[in-house]
XYZ file of N, CA and C in Angstrom:
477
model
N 101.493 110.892 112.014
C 101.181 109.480 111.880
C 102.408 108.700 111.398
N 103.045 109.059 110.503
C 104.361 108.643 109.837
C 105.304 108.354 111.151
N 105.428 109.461 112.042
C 106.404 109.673 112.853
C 106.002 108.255 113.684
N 105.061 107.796 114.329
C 104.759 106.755 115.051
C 104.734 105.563 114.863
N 104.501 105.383 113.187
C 104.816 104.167 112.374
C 106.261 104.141 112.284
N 107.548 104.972 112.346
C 108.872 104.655 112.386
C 108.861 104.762 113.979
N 108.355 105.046 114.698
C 108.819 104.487 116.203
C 108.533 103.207 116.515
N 107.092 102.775 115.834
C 107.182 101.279 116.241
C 107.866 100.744 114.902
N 108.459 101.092 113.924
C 109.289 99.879 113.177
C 111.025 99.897 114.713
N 111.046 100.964 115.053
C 112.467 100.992 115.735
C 112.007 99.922 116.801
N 110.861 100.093 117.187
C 110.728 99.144 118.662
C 110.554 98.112 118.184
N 109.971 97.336 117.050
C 109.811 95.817 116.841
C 111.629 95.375 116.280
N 111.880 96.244 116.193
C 112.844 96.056 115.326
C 114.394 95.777 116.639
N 114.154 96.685 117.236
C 114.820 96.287 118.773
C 114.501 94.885 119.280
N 113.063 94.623 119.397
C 112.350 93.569 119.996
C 113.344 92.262 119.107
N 112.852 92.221 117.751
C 113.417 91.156 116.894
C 115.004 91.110 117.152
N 115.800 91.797 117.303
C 117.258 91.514 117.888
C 117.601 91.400 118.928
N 116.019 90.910 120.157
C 116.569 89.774 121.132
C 116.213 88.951 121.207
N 115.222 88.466 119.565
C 115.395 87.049 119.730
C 114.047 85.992 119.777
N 112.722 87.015 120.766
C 111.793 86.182 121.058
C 110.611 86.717 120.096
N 109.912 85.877 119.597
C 108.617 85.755 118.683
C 109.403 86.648 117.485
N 110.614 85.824 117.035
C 110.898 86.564 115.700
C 109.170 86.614 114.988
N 108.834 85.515 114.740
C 108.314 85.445 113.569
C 106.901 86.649 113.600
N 106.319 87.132 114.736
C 105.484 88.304 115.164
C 105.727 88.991 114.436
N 106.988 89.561 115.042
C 107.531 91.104 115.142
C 107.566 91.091 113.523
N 108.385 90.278 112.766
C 108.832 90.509 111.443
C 107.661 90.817 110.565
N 106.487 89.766 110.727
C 105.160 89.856 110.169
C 104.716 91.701 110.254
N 105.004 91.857 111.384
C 104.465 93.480 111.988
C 105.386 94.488 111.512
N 106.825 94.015 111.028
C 107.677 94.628 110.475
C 107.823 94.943 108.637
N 107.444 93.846 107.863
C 106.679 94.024 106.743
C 105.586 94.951 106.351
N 104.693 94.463 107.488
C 103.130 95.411 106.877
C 103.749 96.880 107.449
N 104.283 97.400 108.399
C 104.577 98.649 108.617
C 106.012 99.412 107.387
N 106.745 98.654 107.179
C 107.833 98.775 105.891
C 106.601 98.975 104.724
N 105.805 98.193 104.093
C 105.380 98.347 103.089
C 104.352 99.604 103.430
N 103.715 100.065 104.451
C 102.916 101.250 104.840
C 103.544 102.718 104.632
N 104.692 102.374 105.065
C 105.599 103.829 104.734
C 106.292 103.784 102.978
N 106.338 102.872 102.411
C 106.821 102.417 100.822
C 108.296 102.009 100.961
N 108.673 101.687 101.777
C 110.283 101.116 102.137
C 110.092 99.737 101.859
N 109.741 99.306 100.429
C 109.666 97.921 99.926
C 111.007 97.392 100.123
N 111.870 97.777 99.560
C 113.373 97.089 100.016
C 113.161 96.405 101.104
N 113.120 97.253 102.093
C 113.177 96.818 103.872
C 111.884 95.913 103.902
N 110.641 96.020 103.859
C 109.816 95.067 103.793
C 110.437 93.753 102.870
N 110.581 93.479 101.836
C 110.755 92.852 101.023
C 111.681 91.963 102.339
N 113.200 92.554 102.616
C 114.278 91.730 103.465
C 114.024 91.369 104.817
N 112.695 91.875 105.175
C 111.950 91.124 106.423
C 110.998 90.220 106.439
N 110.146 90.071 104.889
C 109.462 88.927 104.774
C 110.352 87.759 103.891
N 111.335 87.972 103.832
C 112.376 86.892 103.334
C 113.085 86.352 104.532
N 113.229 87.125 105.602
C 113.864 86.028 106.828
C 112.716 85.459 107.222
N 111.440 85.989 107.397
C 109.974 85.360 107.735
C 110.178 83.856 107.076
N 110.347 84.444 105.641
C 110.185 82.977 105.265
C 111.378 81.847 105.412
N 112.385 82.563 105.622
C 113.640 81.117 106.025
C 112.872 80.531 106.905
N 112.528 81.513 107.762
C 111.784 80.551 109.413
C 110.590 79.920 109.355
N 109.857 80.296 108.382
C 108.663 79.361 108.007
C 108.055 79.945 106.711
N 108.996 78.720 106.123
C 109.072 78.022 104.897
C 106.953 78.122 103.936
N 106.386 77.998 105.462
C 105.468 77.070 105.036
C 104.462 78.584 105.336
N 104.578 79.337 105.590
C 103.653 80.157 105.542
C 103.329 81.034 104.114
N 101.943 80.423 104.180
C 101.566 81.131 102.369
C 101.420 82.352 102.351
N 100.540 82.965 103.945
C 99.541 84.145 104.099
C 100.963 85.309 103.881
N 102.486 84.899 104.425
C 103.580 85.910 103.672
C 103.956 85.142 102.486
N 103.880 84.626 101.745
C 104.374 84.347 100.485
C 103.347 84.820 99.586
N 102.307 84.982 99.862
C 101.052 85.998 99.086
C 101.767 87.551 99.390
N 101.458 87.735 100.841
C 101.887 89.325 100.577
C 103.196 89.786 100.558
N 104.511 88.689 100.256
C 105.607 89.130 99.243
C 105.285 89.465 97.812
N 104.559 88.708 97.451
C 104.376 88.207 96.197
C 103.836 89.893 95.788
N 102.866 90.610 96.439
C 102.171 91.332 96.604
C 103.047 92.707 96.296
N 103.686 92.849 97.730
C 105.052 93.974 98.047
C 105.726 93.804 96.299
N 106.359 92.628 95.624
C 106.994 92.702 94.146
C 105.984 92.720 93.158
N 104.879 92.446 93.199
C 103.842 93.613 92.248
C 103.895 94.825 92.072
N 104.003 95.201 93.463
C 104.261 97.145 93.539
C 105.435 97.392 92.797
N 106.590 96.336 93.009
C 107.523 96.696 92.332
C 107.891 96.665 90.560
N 106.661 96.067 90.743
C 106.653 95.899 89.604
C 107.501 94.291 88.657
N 107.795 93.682 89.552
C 108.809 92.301 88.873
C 107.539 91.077 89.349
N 106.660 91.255 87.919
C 105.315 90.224 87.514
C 105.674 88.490 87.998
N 107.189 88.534 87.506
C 107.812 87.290 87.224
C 107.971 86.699 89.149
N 108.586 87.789 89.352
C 108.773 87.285 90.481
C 107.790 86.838 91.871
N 106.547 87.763 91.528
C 105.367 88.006 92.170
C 104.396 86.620 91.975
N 104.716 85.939 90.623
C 104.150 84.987 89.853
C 104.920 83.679 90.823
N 105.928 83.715 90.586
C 106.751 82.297 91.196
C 106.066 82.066 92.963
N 106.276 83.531 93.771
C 105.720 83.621 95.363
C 104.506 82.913 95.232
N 103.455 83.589 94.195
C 101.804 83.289 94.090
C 101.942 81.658 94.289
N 102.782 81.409 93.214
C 102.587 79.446 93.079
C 103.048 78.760 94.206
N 104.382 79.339 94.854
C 104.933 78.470 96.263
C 103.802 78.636 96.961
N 102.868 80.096 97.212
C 102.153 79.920 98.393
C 100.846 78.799 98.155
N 100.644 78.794 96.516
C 99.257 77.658 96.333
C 99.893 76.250 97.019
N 101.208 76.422 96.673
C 101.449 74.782 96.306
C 101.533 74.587 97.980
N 101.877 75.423 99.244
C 102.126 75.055 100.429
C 100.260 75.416 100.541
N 99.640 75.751 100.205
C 98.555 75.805 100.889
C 97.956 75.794 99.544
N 97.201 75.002 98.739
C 96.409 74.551 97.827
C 95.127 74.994 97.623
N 94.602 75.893 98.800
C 93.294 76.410 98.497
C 93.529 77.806 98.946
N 94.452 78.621 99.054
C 94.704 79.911 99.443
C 93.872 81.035 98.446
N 92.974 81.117 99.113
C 92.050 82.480 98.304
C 92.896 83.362 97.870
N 93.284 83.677 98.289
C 94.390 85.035 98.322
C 94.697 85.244 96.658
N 95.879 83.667 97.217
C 96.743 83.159 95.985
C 96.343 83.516 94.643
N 95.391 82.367 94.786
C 94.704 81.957 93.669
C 94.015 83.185 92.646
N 93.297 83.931 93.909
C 92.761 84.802 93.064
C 94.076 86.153 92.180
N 94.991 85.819 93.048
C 95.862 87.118 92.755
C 96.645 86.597 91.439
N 97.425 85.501 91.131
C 97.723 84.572 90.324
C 96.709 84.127 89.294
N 95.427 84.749 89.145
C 94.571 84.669 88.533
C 94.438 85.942 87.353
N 94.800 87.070 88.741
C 94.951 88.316 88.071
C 96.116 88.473 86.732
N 97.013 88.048 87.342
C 98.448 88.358 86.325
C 98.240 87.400 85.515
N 97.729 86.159 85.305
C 97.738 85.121 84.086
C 96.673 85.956 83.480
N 95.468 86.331 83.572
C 94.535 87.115 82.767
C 95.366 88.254 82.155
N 96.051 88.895 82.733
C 96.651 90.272 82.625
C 97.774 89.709 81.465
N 98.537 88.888 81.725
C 99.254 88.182 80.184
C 98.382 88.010 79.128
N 97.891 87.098 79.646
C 96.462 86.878 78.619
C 96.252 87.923 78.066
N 95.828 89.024 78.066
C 95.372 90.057 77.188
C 96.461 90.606 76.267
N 97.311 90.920 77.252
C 98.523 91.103 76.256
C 99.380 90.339 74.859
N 99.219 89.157 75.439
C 99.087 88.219 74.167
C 97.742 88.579 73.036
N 96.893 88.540 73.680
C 95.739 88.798 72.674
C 95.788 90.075 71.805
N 95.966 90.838 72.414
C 96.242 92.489 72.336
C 97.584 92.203 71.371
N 98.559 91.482 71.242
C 99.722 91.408 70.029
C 99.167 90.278 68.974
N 98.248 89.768 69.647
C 97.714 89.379 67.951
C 98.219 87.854 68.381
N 98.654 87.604 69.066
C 98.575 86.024 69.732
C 97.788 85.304 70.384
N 96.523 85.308 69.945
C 95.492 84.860 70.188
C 95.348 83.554 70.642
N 95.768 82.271 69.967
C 95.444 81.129 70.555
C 96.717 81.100 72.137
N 97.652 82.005 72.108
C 98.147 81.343 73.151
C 97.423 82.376 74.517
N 96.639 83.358 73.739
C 95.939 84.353 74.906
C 94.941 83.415 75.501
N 94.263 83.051 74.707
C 93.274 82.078 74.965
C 93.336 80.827 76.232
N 94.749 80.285 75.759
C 94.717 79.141 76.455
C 95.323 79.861 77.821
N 95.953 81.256 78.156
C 96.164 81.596 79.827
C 95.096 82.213 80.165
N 93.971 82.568 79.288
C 92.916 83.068 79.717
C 91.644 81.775 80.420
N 92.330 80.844 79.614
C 91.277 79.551 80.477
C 92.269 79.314 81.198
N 93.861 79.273 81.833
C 94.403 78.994 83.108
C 93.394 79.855 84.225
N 93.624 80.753 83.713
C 93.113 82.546 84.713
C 91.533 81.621 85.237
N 90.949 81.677 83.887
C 89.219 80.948 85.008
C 89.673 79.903 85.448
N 90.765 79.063 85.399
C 90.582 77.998 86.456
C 91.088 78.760 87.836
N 92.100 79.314 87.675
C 92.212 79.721 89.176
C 91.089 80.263 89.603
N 90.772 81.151 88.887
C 89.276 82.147 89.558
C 88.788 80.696 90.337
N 88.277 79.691 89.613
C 87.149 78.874 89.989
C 87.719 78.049 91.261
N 89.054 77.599 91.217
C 89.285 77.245 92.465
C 89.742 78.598 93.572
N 89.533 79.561 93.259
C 89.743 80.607 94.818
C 88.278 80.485 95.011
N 87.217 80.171 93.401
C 85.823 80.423 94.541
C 85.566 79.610 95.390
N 86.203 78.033 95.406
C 85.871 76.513 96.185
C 86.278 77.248 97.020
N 87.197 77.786 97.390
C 87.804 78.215 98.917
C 87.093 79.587 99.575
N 86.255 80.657 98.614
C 85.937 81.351 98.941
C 84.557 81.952 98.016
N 83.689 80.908 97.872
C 82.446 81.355 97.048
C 81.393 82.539 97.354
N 81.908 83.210 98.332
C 81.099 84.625 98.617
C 81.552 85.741 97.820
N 83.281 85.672 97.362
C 83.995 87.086 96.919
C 83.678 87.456 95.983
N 83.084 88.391 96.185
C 82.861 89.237 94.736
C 83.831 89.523 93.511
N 84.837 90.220 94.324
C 86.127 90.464 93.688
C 86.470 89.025 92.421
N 86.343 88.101 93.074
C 86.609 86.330 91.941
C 85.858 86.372 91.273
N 84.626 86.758 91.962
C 83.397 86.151 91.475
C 83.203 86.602 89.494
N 83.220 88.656 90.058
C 83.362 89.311 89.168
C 84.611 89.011 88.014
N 85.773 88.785 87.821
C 86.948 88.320 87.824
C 86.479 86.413 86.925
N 85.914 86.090 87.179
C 85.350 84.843 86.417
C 84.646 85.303 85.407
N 83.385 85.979 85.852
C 82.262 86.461 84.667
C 83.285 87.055 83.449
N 83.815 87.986 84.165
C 84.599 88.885 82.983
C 85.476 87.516 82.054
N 86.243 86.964 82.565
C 87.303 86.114 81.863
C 86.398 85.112 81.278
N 85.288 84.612 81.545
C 84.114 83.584 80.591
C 83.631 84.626 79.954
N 83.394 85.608 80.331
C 83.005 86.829 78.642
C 83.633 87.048 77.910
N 85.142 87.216 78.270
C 85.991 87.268 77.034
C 86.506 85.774 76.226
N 86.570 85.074 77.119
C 86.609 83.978 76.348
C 85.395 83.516 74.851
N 84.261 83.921 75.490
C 83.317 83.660 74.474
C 83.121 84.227 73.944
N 83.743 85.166 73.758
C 84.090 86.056 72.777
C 85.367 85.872 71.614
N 86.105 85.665 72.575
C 87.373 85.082 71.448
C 87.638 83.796 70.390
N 86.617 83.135 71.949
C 86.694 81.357 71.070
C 85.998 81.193 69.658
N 86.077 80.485 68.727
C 85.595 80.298 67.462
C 84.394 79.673 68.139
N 83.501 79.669 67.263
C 82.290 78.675 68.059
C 82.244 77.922 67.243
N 81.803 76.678 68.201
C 82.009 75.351 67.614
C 81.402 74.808 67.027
């Protein structure tokens, strides 16, 4: 199976150096780079993706995605926001950018920095709540809200 996934990265990859439907091939060249774990190479094919369109969120989510694996939060964080801000209701986004502000959030809380856990833990449910406007069936958010309004009411002083 491996062996056939590097024959078609060689053939899109031929294809893309003459020129026609860069933007296909590269898309098809990412998800097959990140399938085999050659993030580098994925990573430097959804970065010419994006010189050529700027405006596509659906790869600025799954860059954002590919530097999660890598582990650079920061950088994964900045992709998440270009792709909201070019597309403002991106489920994807939102919910994924939801994940890592919660995921700070705790960590702050967890060092005993509580009011500032607090206040990225109510960023985190707002995103949740706007990926649900865009996508009020997902469980995945759905669940992902409940949890972050449970811990919140839990943390908050009551009033």
């Amino acid at each position: 199976r491996t062996g056939q996934t590097e024959k078609a990265i060689v053939q899109l990859e031929l294809l893309l150096q003459a020129g026609q439907d860069k933007a296909k091939y590269l898309r098809k060249l990412v998800a097959l780079y990140k399938k085999i774990g050659n993030l580098k190479k994925a990573i430097e094919r959804a970065e010419i993706l994006i010189k050529i369109a700027p405006k596509d969120a659906d790869m600025l989510n799954s860059l954002a995605l590919i530097y999660i694996e890598m582990k650079d939060h920061s950088k994964a964080e900045s992709l998440f926001l270009e792709a909201i801000k070019v597309d403002p209701k991106h489920h994807q986004a939102l919910h994924n950018i939801g994940l890592i502000t919660i995921n700070r959030a705790v960590g702050l809380v967890n060092g005993q920095k509580l009011k500032e856990g607090i206040e990225l833990l109510k960023k985190g449910r707002d995103y949740f709540e706007r990926a649900l406007q865009s996508d009020p069936n997902s469980k995945a958010t759905i669940e992902m809200l409940e949890q972050t309004k449970r811990i919140l009411k839990e943390l908050e002083p009551t009033k």
